[in-house]
Coordinates of C-alpha atoms in Angstrom, one line a residue:
X1 CA -2.2 17.0 -21.3
X2 CA -1.8 13.3 -20.3
X3 CA -4.9 13.5 -18.0
X4 CA -7.0 15.0 -20.8
X5 CA -5.8 12.2 -23.1
X6 CA -7.0 9.5 -20.7
X7 CA -10.3 11.3 -20.1
X8 CA -11.0 11.3 -23.8
X9 CA -9.9 7.7 -24.2
X10 CA -12.2 6.6 -21.3
X11 CA -15.2 7.9 -23.4
X12 CA -14.3 5.7 -26.4
X13 CA -16.4 2.6 -26.7
X14 CA -14.4 -0.5 -25.9
X15 CA -11.5 1.4 -24.2
X16 CA -10.7 0.6 -20.6
X17 CA -8.9 3.5 -18.9
X18 CA -5.8 2.4 -16.9
X19 CA -4.4 5.8 -16.2
X20 CA -1.7 6.4 -13.6
X21 CA -2.4 3.0 -11.9
X22 CA -6.0 4.0 -11.3
X23 CA -8.2 1.7 -13.4
X24 CA -11.9 2.3 -13.7
X25 CA -13.0 -0.7 -11.8
X26 CA -13.1 -1.5 -8.1
X27 CA -10.7 -3.4 -6.1
X28 CA -11.7 -7.1 -5.5
X29 CA -14.6 -7.6 -3.2
X30 CA -12.5 -9.8 -0.9
X31 CA -9.9 -7.0 -0.6
X32 CA -12.6 -4.4 0.2
X33 CA -14.2 -6.9 2.7
X34 CA -10.9 -7.2 4.5
X35 CA -10.6 -3.4 4.9
X36 CA -14.3 -3.2 6.0
X37 CA -13.7 -5.9 8.6
X38 CA -10.9 -3.9 10.0
X39 CA -13.1 -0.8 10.2
X40 CA -15.9 -2.7 11.7
X41 CA -13.5 -3.8 14.4
X42 CA -12.5 -0.2 14.8
X43 CA -8.9 -1.2 14.1
X44 CA -7.4 2.0 12.6
X45 CA -4.3 2.4 14.8
X46 CA -0.7 1.5 13.9
X47 CA -0.1 -2.1 12.9
X48 CA 1.8 -4.2 15.5
X49 CA 4.6 -6.6 14.9
X50 CA 2.3 -9.6 14.4
X51 CA 0.4 -7.7 11.6
X52 CA 3.7 -6.8 9.9
X53 CA 4.8 -10.4 10.0
X54 CA 1.5 -11.5 8.5
X55 CA 2.0 -9.0 5.7
X56 CA 5.5 -10.3 5.0
X57 CA 4.3 -13.9 5.0
X58 CA 1.6 -13.0 2.5
X59 CA 4.2 -11.5 0.2
X60 CA 6.4 -14.6 0.5
X61 CA 3.4 -16.9 -0.1
X62 CA 2.4 -14.9 -3.2
X63 CA 5.8 -15.1 -4.9
X64 CA 6.2 -18.7 -4.1
X65 CA 2.8 -19.8 -5.2
X66 CA 2.5 -17.7 -8.3
X67 CA 6.1 -17.4 -9.5
X68 CA 8.1 -20.2 -7.8
X69 CA 10.5 -17.8 -6.0
X70 CA 11.0 -18.2 -2.2
X71 CA 11.8 -15.2 0.0
X72 CA 12.3 -15.6 3.7
X73 CA 9.4 -13.5 5.2
X74 CA 11.4 -12.9 8.4
X75 CA 14.7 -11.8 7.0
X76 CA 14.5 -10.7 3.4
X77 CA 11.4 -8.5 3.1
X78 CA 11.2 -4.8 4.2
X79 CA 7.9 -2.8 4.2
X80 CA 7.6 0.8 3.2
X81 CA 4.9 3.3 2.0
X82 CA 5.5 3.2 -1.7
X83 CA 7.7 1.7 -4.5
X84 CA 9.1 5.1 -5.5
X85 CA 10.1 5.7 -1.8
X86 CA 11.6 2.2 -1.7
X87 CA 13.7 2.8 -4.8
X88 CA 15.0 6.1 -3.4
X89 CA 15.9 4.5 -0.1
X90 CA 17.7 1.7 -1.9
X91 CA 19.8 4.2 -3.8
X92 CA 20.6 6.2 -0.7
X93 CA 21.7 3.0 1.0
X94 CA 24.0 1.6 -1.6
X95 CA 25.5 4.6 -3.3
X96 CA 27.6 7.7 -2.5
X97 CA 27.1 11.1 -4.1
X98 CA 28.8 11.3 -7.5
X99 CA 28.2 7.6 -8.3
X100 CA 26.6 6.8 -11.6
X101 CA 23.2 5.1 -11.8
X102 CA 22.1 3.5 -15.1
X103 CA 18.5 3.9 -16.1
X104 CA 16.9 2.9 -19.4
X105 CA 14.9 5.5 -21.2
X106 CA 12.1 6.2 -21.8
X107 CA 11.6 5.9 -18.0
X108 CA 9.1 6.6 -15.3
X109 CA 9.7 10.2 -14.1
X110 CA 10.5 9.3 -10.5
X111 CA 13.6 7.4 -11.7
X112 CA 15.1 10.7 -12.7
X113 CA 14.2 12.5 -9.5
X114 CA 15.4 9.6 -7.3
X115 CA 18.8 9.7 -9.0
X116 CA 19.2 13.4 -8.9
X117 CA 17.8 14.0 -5.4
X118 CA 20.4 11.5 -4.1
X119 CA 23.3 13.5 -5.6
X120 CA 23.9 10.8 -8.2
X121 CA 24.9 11.0 -11.8
X122 CA 22.4 9.6 -14.4
X123 CA 23.8 7.2 -17.0
X124 CA 21.3 6.7 -19.8
X125 CA 21.2 3.3 -21.4
X126 CA 18.5 4.3 -23.9
X127 CA 16.2 1.5 -25.2
X128 CA 16.1 0.9 -28.9
X129 CA 12.9 0.8 -30.9
X130 CA 13.3 -2.1 -33.4
X131 CA 10.5 -2.8 -35.8
X132 CA 7.9 -1.5 -33.3
X133 CA 9.4 -3.4 -30.3
X134 CA 11.5 -1.8 -27.6
X135 CA 14.8 -3.6 -26.9
X136 CA 17.7 -3.3 -24.6
X137 CA 21.0 -2.0 -26.1
X138 CA 23.2 -4.6 -24.4
X139 CA 26.4 -3.4 -25.9
X140 CA 25.8 0.1 -24.5
X141 CA 24.7 -1.3 -21.1
X142 CA 27.9 -3.3 -20.8
X143 CA 30.0 -0.3 -21.6
X144 CA 28.2 1.8 -19.0
X145 CA 28.4 -0.9 -16.4
X146 CA 32.1 -1.2 -16.8
X147 CA 32.8 2.5 -16.0
X148 CA 34.7 3.2 -12.8
X149 CA 31.9 5.3 -11.2
X150 CA 29.1 3.0 -12.2
X151 CA 27.4 1.7 -9.1
X152 CA 23.8 0.6 -9.8
X153 CA 21.2 -0.2 -12.5
X154 CA 17.7 1.0 -11.8
X155 CA 15.7 -1.5 -13.8
X156 CA 12.0 -1.8 -14.6
X157 CA 10.4 -5.2 -15.1
X158 CA 8.0 -5.1 -17.0
X159 CA 9.1 -1.7 -18.4
X160 CA 7.3 1.5 -17.7
X161 CA 6.3 3.3 -20.0
X162 CA 7.0 1.1 -23.0
X163 CA 5.1 -1.9 -21.7
X164 CA 7.8 -4.4 -22.6
X165 CA 7.5 -7.7 -20.7
X166 CA 11.1 -8.7 -20.7
X167 CA 11.9 -12.3 -21.6
X168 CA 13.9 -14.7 -19.3
X169 CA 16.8 -14.5 -21.8
X170 CA 16.8 -10.7 -21.7
X171 CA 16.7 -10.7 -17.9
X172 CA 19.4 -13.3 -17.6
X173 CA 21.7 -11.2 -19.8
X174 CA 21.0 -8.1 -17.7
X175 CA 21.9 -10.0 -14.5
X176 CA 25.0 -11.4 -16.0
X177 CA 26.3 -7.9 -16.9
X178 CA 25.6 -6.6 -13.4
X179 CA 27.3 -9.6 -11.9
X180 CA 30.3 -9.3 -14.1
X181 CA 30.9 -5.6 -13.2
X182 CA 29.8 -5.6 -9.6
X183 CA 26.8 -3.5 -10.2
X184 CA 23.9 -3.3 -7.8
X185 CA 20.7 -4.3 -9.6
X186 CA 17.5 -2.6 -8.3
X187 CA 14.3 -3.8 -10.0
X188 CA 10.9 -2.0 -9.9
X189 CA 8.4 -4.8 -10.6
X190 CA 5.2 -3.1 -9.6
X191 CA 3.6 -3.8 -13.0
X192 CA 4.5 -7.5 -13.0
X193 CA 1.0 -8.6 -12.1
X194 CA -0.5 -6.8 -15.2
X195 CA 0.5 -8.9 -18.2
X196 CA -1.8 -9.7 -21.1
X197 CA -2.4 -13.3 -22.0
X198 CA 0.4 -14.7 -24.0
X199 CA 3.0 -12.9 -21.9
X200 CA 4.5 -13.9 -18.6
X201 CA 6.2 -11.7 -16.0
X202 CA 9.4 -13.3 -14.8
X203 CA 10.8 -11.9 -11.5
X204 CA 14.3 -10.8 -12.2
X205 CA 15.5 -12.5 -9.0
X206 CA 14.4 -15.9 -10.5
X207 CA 16.8 -16.0 -13.5
X208 CA 20.0 -17.2 -11.8
X209 CA 21.5 -18.0 -8.4
X210 CA 23.4 -14.7 -8.4
X211 CA 20.1 -12.8 -9.1
X212 CA 18.3 -14.7 -6.4
X213 CA 20.9 -13.6 -3.8
X214 CA 21.6 -10.1 -5.0
X215 CA 18.7 -8.4 -6.9
X216 CA 16.9 -5.8 -4.8
X217 CA 13.2 -5.9 -5.8
X218 CA 10.6 -3.2 -5.1
X219 CA 6.9 -3.9 -5.7
X220 CA 3.4 -3.6 -4.4
X221 CA -0.1 -4.9 -5.0
X222 CA -1.3 -1.3 -5.7
X223 CA -1.4 -1.4 -9.6
X224 CA -3.1 -4.7 -10.2
X225 CA -5.6 -4.6 -7.3
X226 CA -6.4 -0.8 -7.6
X227 CA -5.3 0.0 -4.1
X228 CA -2.6 2.6 -4.9
X229 CA -4.0 5.2 -2.4
X230 CA -3.4 2.8 0.5
X231 CA 0.4 3.4 0.5
X232 CA 1.7 -0.1 1.2
X233 CA 4.7 -1.5 -0.6
X234 CA 7.7 -3.7 0.0
X235 CA 11.4 -4.2 -0.8
X236 CA 13.0 -7.6 -1.1
X237 CA 16.7 -7.5 -0.3
X238 CA 18.4 -10.9 0.2
X239 CA 21.9 -9.5 1.1
X240 CA 21.9 -8.7 4.8
X241 CA 24.3 -5.7 4.5
X242 CA 22.3 -4.0 1.8
X243 CA 19.0 -4.8 3.5
X244 CA 20.2 -3.4 6.8
X245 CA 21.3 -0.2 5.1
X246 CA 18.0 0.1 3.2
X247 CA 16.1 -0.5 6.4
X248 CA 18.1 2.3 8.1
X249 CA 17.3 4.7 5.3
X250 CA 13.6 3.8 5.5
X251 CA 13.6 4.7 9.2
X252 CA 15.8 7.9 8.8
X253 CA 13.4 9.2 6.2
X254 CA 10.3 8.1 8.1
X255 CA 8.7 6.1 5.3
X256 CA 8.4 3.0 7.4
X257 CA 4.8 2.9 8.5
X258 CA 2.3 1.8 5.8
X259 CA -1.4 2.4 6.0
X260 CA -3.0 -0.2 8.3
X261 CA -5.9 -0.6 5.9
X262 CA -3.3 -1.0 3.1
X263 CA -1.8 -3.9 5.0
X264 CA -5.2 -5.6 5.3
X265 CA -5.8 -5.0 1.6
X266 CA -2.4 -6.4 0.5
X267 CA -2.8 -9.5 2.7
X268 CA -6.2 -10.2 1.1
X269 CA -4.9 -9.5 -2.4
X270 CA -1.9 -11.8 -2.0
X271 CA -3.8 -14.7 -0.4
X272 CA -5.4 -17.4 -2.5
X273 CA -8.5 -15.3 -2.4
X274 CA -6.9 -12.8 -4.8
X275 CA -5.3 -15.2 -7.3
X276 CA -8.4 -16.1 -9.2
X277 CA -9.5 -12.5 -9.5
X278 CA -6.1 -11.5 -10.8
X279 CA -6.2 -14.2 -13.4
X280 CA -9.6 -13.0 -14.5
X281 CA -8.3 -9.4 -14.6
X282 CA -5.5 -10.3 -17.0
X283 CA -7.8 -12.3 -19.2

């Protein structure tokens, strides 16, 4: 049904299909060129430590240059094959079966499966539709966060599927509630790069000193740069204990080796070469 809807929409004049993170336009030429160079050099084997470090440095550079947030590429960034896998590994690392995980519905379908497959209890902080605009029910969120079994909030910034680009004030309030109640805050920010003019994506980790040190961020270049099939994503986890436990889950579940071409693509996308293209895309 949803695929048929997008197929029909794509045929309507003036409509640009952006279904399932697969837009009907190619990745940037410079991203494709980086992959071609790797193929021309016949480099299709596993990526070594130097390549992984270059990848983490590209991620750090991107966030600092574009959003003013610094992450240590050596110590704070983990690499995995996908954001959904990263979210699941984070939940496995910081929770115990029977813990409650808060999500905000309507939500991306993998949020439900990640919670249930980990033996966790879903706590639904449903969003409110107010005059055509989706808003967080902060009173309900506070009540759920205060519960004895509440352990984590699985957040989405910007929100999928409502499209809400949360304001800094909204994000600050979310962080304050989690800090107050000792709740792990895991933020899926894969759609952050895709914001229409007049809106600005704010990394959740940037809203307060506590958020900078505690928010676990999962993201990738896959949506904005149309490289979703290359299976390369990352998790930013500043707290060493949580990061080490997430890293352990990534290895236990063998989702630790991203596609080598995906690494080349992400490095190119997150370099200065990709910034102008991304600005043009959002325009």
